[in-house]
PDB file of C-alpha atoms in Angstrom:
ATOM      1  CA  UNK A   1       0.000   0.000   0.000  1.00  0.00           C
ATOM      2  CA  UNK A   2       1.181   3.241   0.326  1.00  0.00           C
ATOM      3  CA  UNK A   3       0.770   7.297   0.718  1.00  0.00           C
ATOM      4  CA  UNK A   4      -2.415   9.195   0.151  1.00  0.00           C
ATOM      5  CA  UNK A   5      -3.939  11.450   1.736  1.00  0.00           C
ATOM      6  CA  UNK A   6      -8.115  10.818   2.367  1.00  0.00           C
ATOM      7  CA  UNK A   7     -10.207  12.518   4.705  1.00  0.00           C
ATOM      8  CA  UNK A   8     -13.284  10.349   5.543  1.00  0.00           C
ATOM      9  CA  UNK A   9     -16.887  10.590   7.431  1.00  0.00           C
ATOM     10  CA  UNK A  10     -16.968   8.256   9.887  1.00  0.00           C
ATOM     11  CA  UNK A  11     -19.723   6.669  12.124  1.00  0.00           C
ATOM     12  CA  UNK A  12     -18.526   6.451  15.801  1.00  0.00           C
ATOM     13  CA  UNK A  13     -18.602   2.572  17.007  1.00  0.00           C
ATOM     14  CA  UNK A  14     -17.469   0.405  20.425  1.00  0.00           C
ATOM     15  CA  UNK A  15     -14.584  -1.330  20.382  1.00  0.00           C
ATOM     16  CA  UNK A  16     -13.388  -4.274  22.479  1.00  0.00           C
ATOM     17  CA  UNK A  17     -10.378  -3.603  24.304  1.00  0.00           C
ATOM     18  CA  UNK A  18      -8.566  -6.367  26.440  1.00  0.00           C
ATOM     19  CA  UNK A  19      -6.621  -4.588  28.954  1.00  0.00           C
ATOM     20  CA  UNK A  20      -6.170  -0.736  30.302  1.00  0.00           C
ATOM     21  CA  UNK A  21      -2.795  -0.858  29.411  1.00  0.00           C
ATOM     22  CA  UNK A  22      -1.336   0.150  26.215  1.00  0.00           C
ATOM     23  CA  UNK A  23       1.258  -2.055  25.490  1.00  0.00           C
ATOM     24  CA  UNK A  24      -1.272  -5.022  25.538  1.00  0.00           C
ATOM     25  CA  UNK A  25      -4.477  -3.063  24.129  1.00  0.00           C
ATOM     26  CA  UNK A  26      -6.034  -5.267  21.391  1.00  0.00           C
ATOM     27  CA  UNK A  27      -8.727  -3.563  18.899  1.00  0.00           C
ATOM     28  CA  UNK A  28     -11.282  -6.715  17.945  1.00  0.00           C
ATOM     29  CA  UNK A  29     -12.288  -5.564  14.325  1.00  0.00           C
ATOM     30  CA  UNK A  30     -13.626  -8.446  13.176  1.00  0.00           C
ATOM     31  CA  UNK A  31     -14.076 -12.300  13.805  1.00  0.00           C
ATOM     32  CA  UNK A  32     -10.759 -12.525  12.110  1.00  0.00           C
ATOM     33  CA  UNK A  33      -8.717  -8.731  12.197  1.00  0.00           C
ATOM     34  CA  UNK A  34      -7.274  -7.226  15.215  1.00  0.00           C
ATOM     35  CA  UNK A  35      -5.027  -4.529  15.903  1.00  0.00           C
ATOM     36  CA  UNK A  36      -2.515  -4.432  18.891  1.00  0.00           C
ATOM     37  CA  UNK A  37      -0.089  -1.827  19.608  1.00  0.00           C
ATOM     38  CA  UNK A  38       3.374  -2.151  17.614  1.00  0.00           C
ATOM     39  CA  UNK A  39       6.409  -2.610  19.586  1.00  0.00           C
ATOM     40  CA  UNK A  40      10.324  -3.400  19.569  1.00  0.00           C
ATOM     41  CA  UNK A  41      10.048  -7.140  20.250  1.00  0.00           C
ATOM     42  CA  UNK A  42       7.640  -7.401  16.951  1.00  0.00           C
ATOM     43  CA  UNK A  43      10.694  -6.972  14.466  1.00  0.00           C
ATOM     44  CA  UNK A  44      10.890 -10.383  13.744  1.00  0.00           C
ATOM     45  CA  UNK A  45       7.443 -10.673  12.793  1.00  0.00           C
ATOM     46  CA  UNK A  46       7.839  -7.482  10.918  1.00  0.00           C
ATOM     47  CA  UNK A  47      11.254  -8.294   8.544  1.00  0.00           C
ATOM     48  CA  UNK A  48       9.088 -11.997   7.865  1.00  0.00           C
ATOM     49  CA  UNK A  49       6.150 -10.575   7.027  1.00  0.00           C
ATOM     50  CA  UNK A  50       8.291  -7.349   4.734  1.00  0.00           C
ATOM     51  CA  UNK A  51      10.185 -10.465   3.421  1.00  0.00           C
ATOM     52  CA  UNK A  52       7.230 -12.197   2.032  1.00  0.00           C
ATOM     53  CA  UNK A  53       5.903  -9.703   0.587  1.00  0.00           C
ATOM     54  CA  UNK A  54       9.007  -7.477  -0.880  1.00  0.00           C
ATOM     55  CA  UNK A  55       8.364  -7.102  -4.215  1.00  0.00           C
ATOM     56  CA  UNK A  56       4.952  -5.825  -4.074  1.00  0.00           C
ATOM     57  CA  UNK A  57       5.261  -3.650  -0.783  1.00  0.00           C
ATOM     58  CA  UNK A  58       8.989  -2.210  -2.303  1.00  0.00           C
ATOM     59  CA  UNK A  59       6.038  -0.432  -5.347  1.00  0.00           C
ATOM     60  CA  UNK A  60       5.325   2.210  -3.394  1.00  0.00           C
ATOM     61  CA  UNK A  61       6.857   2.166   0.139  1.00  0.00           C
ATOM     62  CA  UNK A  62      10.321   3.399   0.028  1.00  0.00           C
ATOM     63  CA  UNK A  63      11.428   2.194   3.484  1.00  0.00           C
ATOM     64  CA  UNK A  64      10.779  -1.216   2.145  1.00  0.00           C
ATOM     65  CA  UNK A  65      14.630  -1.549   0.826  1.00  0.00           C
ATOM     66  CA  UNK A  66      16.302  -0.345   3.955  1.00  0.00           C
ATOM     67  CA  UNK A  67      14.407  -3.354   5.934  1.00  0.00           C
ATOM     68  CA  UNK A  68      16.649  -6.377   5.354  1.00  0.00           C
ATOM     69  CA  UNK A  69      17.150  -7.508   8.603  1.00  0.00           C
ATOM     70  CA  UNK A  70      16.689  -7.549  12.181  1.00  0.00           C
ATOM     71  CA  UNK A  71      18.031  -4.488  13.141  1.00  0.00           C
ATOM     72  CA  UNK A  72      16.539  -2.258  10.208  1.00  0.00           C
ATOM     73  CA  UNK A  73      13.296  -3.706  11.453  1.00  0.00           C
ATOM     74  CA  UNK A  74      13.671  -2.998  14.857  1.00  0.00           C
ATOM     75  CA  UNK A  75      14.836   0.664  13.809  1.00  0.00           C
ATOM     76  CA  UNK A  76      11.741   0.490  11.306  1.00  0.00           C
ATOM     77  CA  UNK A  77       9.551   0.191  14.704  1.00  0.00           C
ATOM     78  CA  UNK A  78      11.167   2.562  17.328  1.00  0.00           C
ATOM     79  CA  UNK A  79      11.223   5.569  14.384  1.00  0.00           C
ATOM     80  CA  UNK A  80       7.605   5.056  14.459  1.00  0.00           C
ATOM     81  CA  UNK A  81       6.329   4.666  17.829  1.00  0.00           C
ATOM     82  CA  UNK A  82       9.021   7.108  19.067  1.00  0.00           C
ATOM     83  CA  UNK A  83       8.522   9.460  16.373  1.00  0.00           C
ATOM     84  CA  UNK A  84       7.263  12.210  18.993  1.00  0.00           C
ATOM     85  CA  UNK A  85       4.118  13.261  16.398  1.00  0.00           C
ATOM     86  CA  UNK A  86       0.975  14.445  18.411  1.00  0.00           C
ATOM     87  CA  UNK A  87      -1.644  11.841  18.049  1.00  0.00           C
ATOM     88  CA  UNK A  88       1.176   9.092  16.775  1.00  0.00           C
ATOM     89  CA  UNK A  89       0.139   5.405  17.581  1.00  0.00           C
ATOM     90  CA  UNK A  90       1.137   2.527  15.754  1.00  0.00           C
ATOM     91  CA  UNK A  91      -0.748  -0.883  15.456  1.00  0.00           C
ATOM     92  CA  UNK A  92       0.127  -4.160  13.588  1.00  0.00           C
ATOM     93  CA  UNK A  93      -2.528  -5.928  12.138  1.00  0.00           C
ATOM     94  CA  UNK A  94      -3.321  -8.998  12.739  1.00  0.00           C
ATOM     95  CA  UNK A  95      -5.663 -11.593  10.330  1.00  0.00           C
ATOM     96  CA  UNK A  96      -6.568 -14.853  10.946  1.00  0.00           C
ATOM     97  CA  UNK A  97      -3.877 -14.764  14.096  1.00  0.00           C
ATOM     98  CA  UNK A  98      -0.978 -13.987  11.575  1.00  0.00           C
ATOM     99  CA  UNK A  99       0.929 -10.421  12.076  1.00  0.00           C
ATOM    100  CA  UNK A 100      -0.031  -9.491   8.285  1.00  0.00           C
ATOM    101  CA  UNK A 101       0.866  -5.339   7.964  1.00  0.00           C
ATOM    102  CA  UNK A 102       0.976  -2.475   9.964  1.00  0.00           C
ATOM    103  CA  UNK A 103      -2.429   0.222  10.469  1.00  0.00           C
ATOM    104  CA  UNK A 104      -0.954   4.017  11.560  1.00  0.00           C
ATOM    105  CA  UNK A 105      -2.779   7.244  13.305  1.00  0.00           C
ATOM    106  CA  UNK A 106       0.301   9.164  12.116  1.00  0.00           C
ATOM    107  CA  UNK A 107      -0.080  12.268  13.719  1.00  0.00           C
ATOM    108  CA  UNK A 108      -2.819  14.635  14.702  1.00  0.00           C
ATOM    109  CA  UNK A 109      -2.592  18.021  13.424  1.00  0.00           C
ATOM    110  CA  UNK A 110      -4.646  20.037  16.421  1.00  0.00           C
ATOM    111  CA  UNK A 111      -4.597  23.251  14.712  1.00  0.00           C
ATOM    112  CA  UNK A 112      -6.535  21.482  11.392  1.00  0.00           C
ATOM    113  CA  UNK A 113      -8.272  18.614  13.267  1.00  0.00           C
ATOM    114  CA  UNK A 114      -6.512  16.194  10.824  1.00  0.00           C
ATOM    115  CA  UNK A 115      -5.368  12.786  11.757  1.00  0.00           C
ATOM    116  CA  UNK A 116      -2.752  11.532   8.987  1.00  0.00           C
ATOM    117  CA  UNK A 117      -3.591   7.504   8.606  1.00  0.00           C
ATOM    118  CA  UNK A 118      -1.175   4.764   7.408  1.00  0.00           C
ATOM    119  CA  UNK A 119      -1.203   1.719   6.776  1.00  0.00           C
ATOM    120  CA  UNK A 120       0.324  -1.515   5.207  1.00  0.00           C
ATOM    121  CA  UNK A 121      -1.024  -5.046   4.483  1.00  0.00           C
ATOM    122  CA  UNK A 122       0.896  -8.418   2.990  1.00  0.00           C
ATOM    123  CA  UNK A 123       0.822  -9.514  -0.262  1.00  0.00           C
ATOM    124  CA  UNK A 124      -1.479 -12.870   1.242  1.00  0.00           C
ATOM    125  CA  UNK A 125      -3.888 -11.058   3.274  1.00  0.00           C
ATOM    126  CA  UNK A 126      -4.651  -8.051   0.492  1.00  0.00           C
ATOM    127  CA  UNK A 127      -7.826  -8.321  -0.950  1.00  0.00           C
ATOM    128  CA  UNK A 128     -10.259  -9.607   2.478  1.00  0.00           C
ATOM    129  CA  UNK A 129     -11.405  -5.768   2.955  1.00  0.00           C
ATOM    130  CA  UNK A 130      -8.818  -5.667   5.869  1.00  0.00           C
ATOM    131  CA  UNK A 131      -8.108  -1.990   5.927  1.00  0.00           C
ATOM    132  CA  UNK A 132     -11.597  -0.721   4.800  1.00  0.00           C
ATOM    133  CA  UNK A 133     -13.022  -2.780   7.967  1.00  0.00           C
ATOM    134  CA  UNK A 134     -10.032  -0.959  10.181  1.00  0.00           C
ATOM    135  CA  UNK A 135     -10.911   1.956   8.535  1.00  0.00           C
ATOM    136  CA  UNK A 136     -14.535   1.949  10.159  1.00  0.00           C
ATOM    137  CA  UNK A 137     -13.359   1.506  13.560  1.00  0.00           C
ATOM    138  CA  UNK A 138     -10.889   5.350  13.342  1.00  0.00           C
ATOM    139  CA  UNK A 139     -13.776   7.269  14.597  1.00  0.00           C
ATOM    140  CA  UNK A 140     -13.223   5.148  17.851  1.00  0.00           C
ATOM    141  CA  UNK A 141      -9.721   5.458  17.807  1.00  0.00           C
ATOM    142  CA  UNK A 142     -10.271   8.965  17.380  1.00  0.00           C
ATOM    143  CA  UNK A 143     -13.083   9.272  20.083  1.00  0.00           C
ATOM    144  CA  UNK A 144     -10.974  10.923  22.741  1.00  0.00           C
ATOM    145  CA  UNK A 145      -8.754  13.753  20.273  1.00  0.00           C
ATOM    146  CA  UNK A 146      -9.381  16.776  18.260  1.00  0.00           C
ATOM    147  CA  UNK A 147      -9.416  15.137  14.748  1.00  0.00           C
ATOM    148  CA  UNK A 148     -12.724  15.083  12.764  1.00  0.00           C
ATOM    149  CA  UNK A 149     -11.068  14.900   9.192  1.00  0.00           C
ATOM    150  CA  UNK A 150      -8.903  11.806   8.300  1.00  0.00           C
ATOM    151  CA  UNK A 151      -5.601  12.030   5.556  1.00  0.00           C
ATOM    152  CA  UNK A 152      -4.313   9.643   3.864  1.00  0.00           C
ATOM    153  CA  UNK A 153      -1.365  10.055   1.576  1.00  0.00           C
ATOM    154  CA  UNK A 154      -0.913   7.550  -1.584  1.00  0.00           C
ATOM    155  CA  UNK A 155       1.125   7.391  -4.732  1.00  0.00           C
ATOM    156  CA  UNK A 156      -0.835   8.088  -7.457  1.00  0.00           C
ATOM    157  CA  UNK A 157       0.213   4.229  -8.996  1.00  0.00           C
ATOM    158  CA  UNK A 158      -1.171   2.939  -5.739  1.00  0.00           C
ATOM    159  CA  UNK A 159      -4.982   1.862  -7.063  1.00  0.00           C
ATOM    160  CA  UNK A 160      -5.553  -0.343  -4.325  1.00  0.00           C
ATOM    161  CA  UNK A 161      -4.961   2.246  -1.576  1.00  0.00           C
ATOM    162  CA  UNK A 162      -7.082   5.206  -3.708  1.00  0.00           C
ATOM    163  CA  UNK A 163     -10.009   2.981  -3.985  1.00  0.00           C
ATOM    164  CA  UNK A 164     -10.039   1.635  -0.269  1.00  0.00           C
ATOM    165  CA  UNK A 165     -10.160   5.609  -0.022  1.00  0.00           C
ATOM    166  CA  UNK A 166     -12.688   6.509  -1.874  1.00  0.00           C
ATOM    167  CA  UNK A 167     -15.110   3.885  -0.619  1.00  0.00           C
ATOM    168  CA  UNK A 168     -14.881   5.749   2.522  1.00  0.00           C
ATOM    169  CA  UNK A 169     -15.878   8.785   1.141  1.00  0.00           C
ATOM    170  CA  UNK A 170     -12.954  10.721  -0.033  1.00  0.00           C
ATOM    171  CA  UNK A 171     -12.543  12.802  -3.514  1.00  0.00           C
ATOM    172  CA  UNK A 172      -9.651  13.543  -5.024  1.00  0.00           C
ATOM    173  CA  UNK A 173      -8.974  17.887  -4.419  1.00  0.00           C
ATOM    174  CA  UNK A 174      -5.281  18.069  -5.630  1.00  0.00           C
ATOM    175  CA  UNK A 175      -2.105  16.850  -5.657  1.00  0.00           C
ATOM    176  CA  UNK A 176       1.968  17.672  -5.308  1.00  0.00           C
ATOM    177  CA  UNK A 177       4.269  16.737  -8.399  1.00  0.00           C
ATOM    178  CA  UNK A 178       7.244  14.641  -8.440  1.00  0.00           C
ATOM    179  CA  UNK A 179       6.681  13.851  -4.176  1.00  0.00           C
ATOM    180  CA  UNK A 180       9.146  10.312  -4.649  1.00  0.00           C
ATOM    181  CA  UNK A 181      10.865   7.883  -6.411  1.00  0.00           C
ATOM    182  CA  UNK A 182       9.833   4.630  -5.772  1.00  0.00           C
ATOM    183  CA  UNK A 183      11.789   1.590  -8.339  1.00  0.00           C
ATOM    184  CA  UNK A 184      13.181   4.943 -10.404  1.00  0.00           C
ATOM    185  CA  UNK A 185      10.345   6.015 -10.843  1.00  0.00           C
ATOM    186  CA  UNK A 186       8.919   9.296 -10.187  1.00  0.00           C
ATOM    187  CA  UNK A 187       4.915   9.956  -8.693  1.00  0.00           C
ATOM    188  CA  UNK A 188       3.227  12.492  -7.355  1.00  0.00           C
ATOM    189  CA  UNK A 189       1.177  12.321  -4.007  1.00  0.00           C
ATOM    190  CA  UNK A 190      -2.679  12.147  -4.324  1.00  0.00           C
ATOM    191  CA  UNK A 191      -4.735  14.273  -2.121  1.00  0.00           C
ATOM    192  CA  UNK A 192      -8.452  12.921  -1.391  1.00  0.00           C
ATOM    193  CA  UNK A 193      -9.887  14.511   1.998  1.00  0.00           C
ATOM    194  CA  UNK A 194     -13.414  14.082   3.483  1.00  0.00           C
ATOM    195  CA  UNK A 195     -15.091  14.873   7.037  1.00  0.00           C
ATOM    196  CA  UNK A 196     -15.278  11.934   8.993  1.00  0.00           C
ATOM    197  CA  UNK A 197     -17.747  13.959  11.129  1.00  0.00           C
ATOM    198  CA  UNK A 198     -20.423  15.018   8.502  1.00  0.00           C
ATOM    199  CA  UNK A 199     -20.157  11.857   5.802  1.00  0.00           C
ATOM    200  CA  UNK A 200     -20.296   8.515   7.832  1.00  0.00           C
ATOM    201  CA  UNK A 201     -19.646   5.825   6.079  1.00  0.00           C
TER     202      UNK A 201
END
Protein backbone atom coordinates (compact mmCIF):
# COMPACT_ATOMS: atom_id res chain seq x y z
CA UNK A 1 0.00 0.00 0.00
CA UNK A 2 1.18 3.24 0.33
CA UNK A 3 0.77 7.30 0.72
CA UNK A 4 -2.41 9.20 0.15
CA UNK A 5 -3.94 11.45 1.74
CA UNK A 6 -8.11 10.82 2.37
CA UNK A 7 -10.21 12.52 4.71
CA UNK A 8 -13.28 10.35 5.54
CA UNK A 9 -16.89 10.59 7.43
CA UNK A 10 -16.97 8.26 9.89
CA UNK A 11 -19.72 6.67 12.12
CA UNK A 12 -18.53 6.45 15.80
CA UNK A 13 -18.60 2.57 17.01
CA UNK A 14 -17.47 0.41 20.42
CA UNK A 15 -14.58 -1.33 20.38
CA UNK A 16 -13.39 -4.27 22.48
CA UNK A 17 -10.38 -3.60 24.30
CA UNK A 18 -8.57 -6.37 26.44
CA UNK A 19 -6.62 -4.59 28.95
CA UNK A 20 -6.17 -0.74 30.30
CA UNK A 21 -2.80 -0.86 29.41
CA UNK A 22 -1.34 0.15 26.21
CA UNK A 23 1.26 -2.05 25.49
CA UNK A 24 -1.27 -5.02 25.54
CA UNK A 25 -4.48 -3.06 24.13
CA UNK A 26 -6.03 -5.27 21.39
CA UNK A 27 -8.73 -3.56 18.90
CA UNK A 28 -11.28 -6.71 17.95
CA UNK A 29 -12.29 -5.56 14.32
CA UNK A 30 -13.63 -8.45 13.18
CA UNK A 31 -14.08 -12.30 13.81
CA UNK A 32 -10.76 -12.53 12.11
CA UNK A 33 -8.72 -8.73 12.20
CA UNK A 34 -7.27 -7.23 15.21
CA UNK A 35 -5.03 -4.53 15.90
CA UNK A 36 -2.51 -4.43 18.89
CA UNK A 37 -0.09 -1.83 19.61
CA UNK A 38 3.37 -2.15 17.61
CA UNK A 39 6.41 -2.61 19.59
CA UNK A 40 10.32 -3.40 19.57
CA UNK A 41 10.05 -7.14 20.25
CA UNK A 42 7.64 -7.40 16.95
CA UNK A 43 10.69 -6.97 14.47
CA UNK A 44 10.89 -10.38 13.74
CA UNK A 45 7.44 -10.67 12.79
CA UNK A 46 7.84 -7.48 10.92
CA UNK A 47 11.25 -8.29 8.54
CA UNK A 48 9.09 -12.00 7.87
CA UNK A 49 6.15 -10.57 7.03
CA UNK A 50 8.29 -7.35 4.73
CA UNK A 51 10.19 -10.46 3.42
CA UNK A 52 7.23 -12.20 2.03
CA UNK A 53 5.90 -9.70 0.59
CA UNK A 54 9.01 -7.48 -0.88
CA UNK A 55 8.36 -7.10 -4.21
CA UNK A 56 4.95 -5.83 -4.07
CA UNK A 57 5.26 -3.65 -0.78
CA UNK A 58 8.99 -2.21 -2.30
CA UNK A 59 6.04 -0.43 -5.35
CA UNK A 60 5.32 2.21 -3.39
CA UNK A 61 6.86 2.17 0.14
CA UNK A 62 10.32 3.40 0.03
CA UNK A 63 11.43 2.19 3.48
CA UNK A 64 10.78 -1.22 2.14
CA UNK A 65 14.63 -1.55 0.83
CA UNK A 66 16.30 -0.35 3.95
CA UNK A 67 14.41 -3.35 5.93
CA UNK A 68 16.65 -6.38 5.35
CA UNK A 69 17.15 -7.51 8.60
CA UNK A 70 16.69 -7.55 12.18
CA UNK A 71 18.03 -4.49 13.14
CA UNK A 72 16.54 -2.26 10.21
CA UNK A 73 13.30 -3.71 11.45
CA UNK A 74 13.67 -3.00 14.86
CA UNK A 75 14.84 0.66 13.81
CA UNK A 76 11.74 0.49 11.31
CA UNK A 77 9.55 0.19 14.70
CA UNK A 78 11.17 2.56 17.33
CA UNK A 79 11.22 5.57 14.38
CA UNK A 80 7.60 5.06 14.46
CA UNK A 81 6.33 4.67 17.83
CA UNK A 82 9.02 7.11 19.07
CA UNK A 83 8.52 9.46 16.37
CA UNK A 84 7.26 12.21 18.99
CA UNK A 85 4.12 13.26 16.40
CA UNK A 86 0.97 14.44 18.41
CA UNK A 87 -1.64 11.84 18.05
CA UNK A 88 1.18 9.09 16.78
CA UNK A 89 0.14 5.40 17.58
CA UNK A 90 1.14 2.53 15.75
CA UNK A 91 -0.75 -0.88 15.46
CA UNK A 92 0.13 -4.16 13.59
CA UNK A 93 -2.53 -5.93 12.14
CA UNK A 94 -3.32 -9.00 12.74
CA UNK A 95 -5.66 -11.59 10.33
CA UNK A 96 -6.57 -14.85 10.95
CA UNK A 97 -3.88 -14.76 14.10
CA UNK A 98 -0.98 -13.99 11.58
CA UNK A 99 0.93 -10.42 12.08
CA UNK A 100 -0.03 -9.49 8.29
CA UNK A 101 0.87 -5.34 7.96
CA UNK A 102 0.98 -2.47 9.96
CA UNK A 103 -2.43 0.22 10.47
CA UNK A 104 -0.95 4.02 11.56
CA UNK A 105 -2.78 7.24 13.31
CA UNK A 106 0.30 9.16 12.12
CA UNK A 107 -0.08 12.27 13.72
CA UNK A 108 -2.82 14.64 14.70
CA UNK A 109 -2.59 18.02 13.42
CA UNK A 110 -4.65 20.04 16.42
CA UNK A 111 -4.60 23.25 14.71
CA UNK A 112 -6.54 21.48 11.39
CA UNK A 113 -8.27 18.61 13.27
CA UNK A 114 -6.51 16.19 10.82
CA UNK A 115 -5.37 12.79 11.76
CA UNK A 116 -2.75 11.53 8.99
CA UNK A 117 -3.59 7.50 8.61
CA UNK A 118 -1.18 4.76 7.41
CA UNK A 119 -1.20 1.72 6.78
CA UNK A 120 0.32 -1.51 5.21
CA UNK A 121 -1.02 -5.05 4.48
CA UNK A 122 0.90 -8.42 2.99
CA UNK A 123 0.82 -9.51 -0.26
CA UNK A 124 -1.48 -12.87 1.24
CA UNK A 125 -3.89 -11.06 3.27
CA UNK A 126 -4.65 -8.05 0.49
CA UNK A 127 -7.83 -8.32 -0.95
CA UNK A 128 -10.26 -9.61 2.48
CA UNK A 129 -11.41 -5.77 2.95
CA UNK A 130 -8.82 -5.67 5.87
CA UNK A 131 -8.11 -1.99 5.93
CA UNK A 132 -11.60 -0.72 4.80
CA UNK A 133 -13.02 -2.78 7.97
CA UNK A 134 -10.03 -0.96 10.18
CA UNK A 135 -10.91 1.96 8.53
CA UNK A 136 -14.54 1.95 10.16
CA UNK A 137 -13.36 1.51 13.56
CA UNK A 138 -10.89 5.35 13.34
CA UNK A 139 -13.78 7.27 14.60
CA UNK A 140 -13.22 5.15 17.85
CA UNK A 141 -9.72 5.46 17.81
CA UNK A 142 -10.27 8.96 17.38
CA UNK A 143 -13.08 9.27 20.08
CA UNK A 144 -10.97 10.92 22.74
CA UNK A 145 -8.75 13.75 20.27
CA UNK A 146 -9.38 16.78 18.26
CA UNK A 147 -9.42 15.14 14.75
CA UNK A 148 -12.72 15.08 12.76
CA UNK A 149 -11.07 14.90 9.19
CA UNK A 150 -8.90 11.81 8.30
CA UNK A 151 -5.60 12.03 5.56
CA UNK A 152 -4.31 9.64 3.86
CA UNK A 153 -1.36 10.06 1.58
CA UNK A 154 -0.91 7.55 -1.58
CA UNK A 155 1.13 7.39 -4.73
CA UNK A 156 -0.84 8.09 -7.46
CA UNK A 157 0.21 4.23 -9.00
CA UNK A 158 -1.17 2.94 -5.74
CA UNK A 159 -4.98 1.86 -7.06
CA UNK A 160 -5.55 -0.34 -4.32
CA UNK A 161 -4.96 2.25 -1.58
CA UNK A 162 -7.08 5.21 -3.71
CA UNK A 163 -10.01 2.98 -3.98
CA UNK A 164 -10.04 1.63 -0.27
CA UNK A 165 -10.16 5.61 -0.02
CA UNK A 166 -12.69 6.51 -1.87
CA UNK A 167 -15.11 3.88 -0.62
CA UNK A 168 -14.88 5.75 2.52
CA UNK A 169 -15.88 8.78 1.14
CA UNK A 170 -12.95 10.72 -0.03
CA UNK A 171 -12.54 12.80 -3.51
CA UNK A 172 -9.65 13.54 -5.02
CA UNK A 173 -8.97 17.89 -4.42
CA UNK A 174 -5.28 18.07 -5.63
CA UNK A 175 -2.10 16.85 -5.66
CA UNK A 176 1.97 17.67 -5.31
CA UNK A 177 4.27 16.74 -8.40
CA UNK A 178 7.24 14.64 -8.44
CA UNK A 179 6.68 13.85 -4.18
CA UNK A 180 9.15 10.31 -4.65
CA UNK A 181 10.86 7.88 -6.41
CA UNK A 182 9.83 4.63 -5.77
CA UNK A 183 11.79 1.59 -8.34
CA UNK A 184 13.18 4.94 -10.40
CA UNK A 185 10.35 6.01 -10.84
CA UNK A 186 8.92 9.30 -10.19
CA UNK A 187 4.92 9.96 -8.69
CA UNK A 188 3.23 12.49 -7.35
CA UNK A 189 1.18 12.32 -4.01
CA UNK A 190 -2.68 12.15 -4.32
CA UNK A 191 -4.73 14.27 -2.12
CA UNK A 192 -8.45 12.92 -1.39
CA UNK A 193 -9.89 14.51 2.00
CA UNK A 194 -13.41 14.08 3.48
CA UNK A 195 -15.09 14.87 7.04
CA UNK A 196 -15.28 11.93 8.99
CA UNK A 197 -17.75 13.96 11.13
CA UNK A 198 -20.42 15.02 8.50
CA UNK A 199 -20.16 11.86 5.80
CA UNK A 200 -20.30 8.51 7.83
CA UNK A 201 -19.65 5.83 6.08
Amino acid sequence: MGYLIVSCSLKLTTIKINTHKEEHLHIQIAEHIKLAPLVESDAAEILKTVNLSRASLGEFLPWVEGVNNINSAKKYILDRVNSGLNGSRWFKIYYKGNLSGVFAVKSICPELNIAELGYWLSSDAQGNGIISQVITRVPSILKNTSAKIIEFRCLEKNEASIKIALKSGASLVGTIPNFVSVNNTIQQLNILPSDFVNNPI
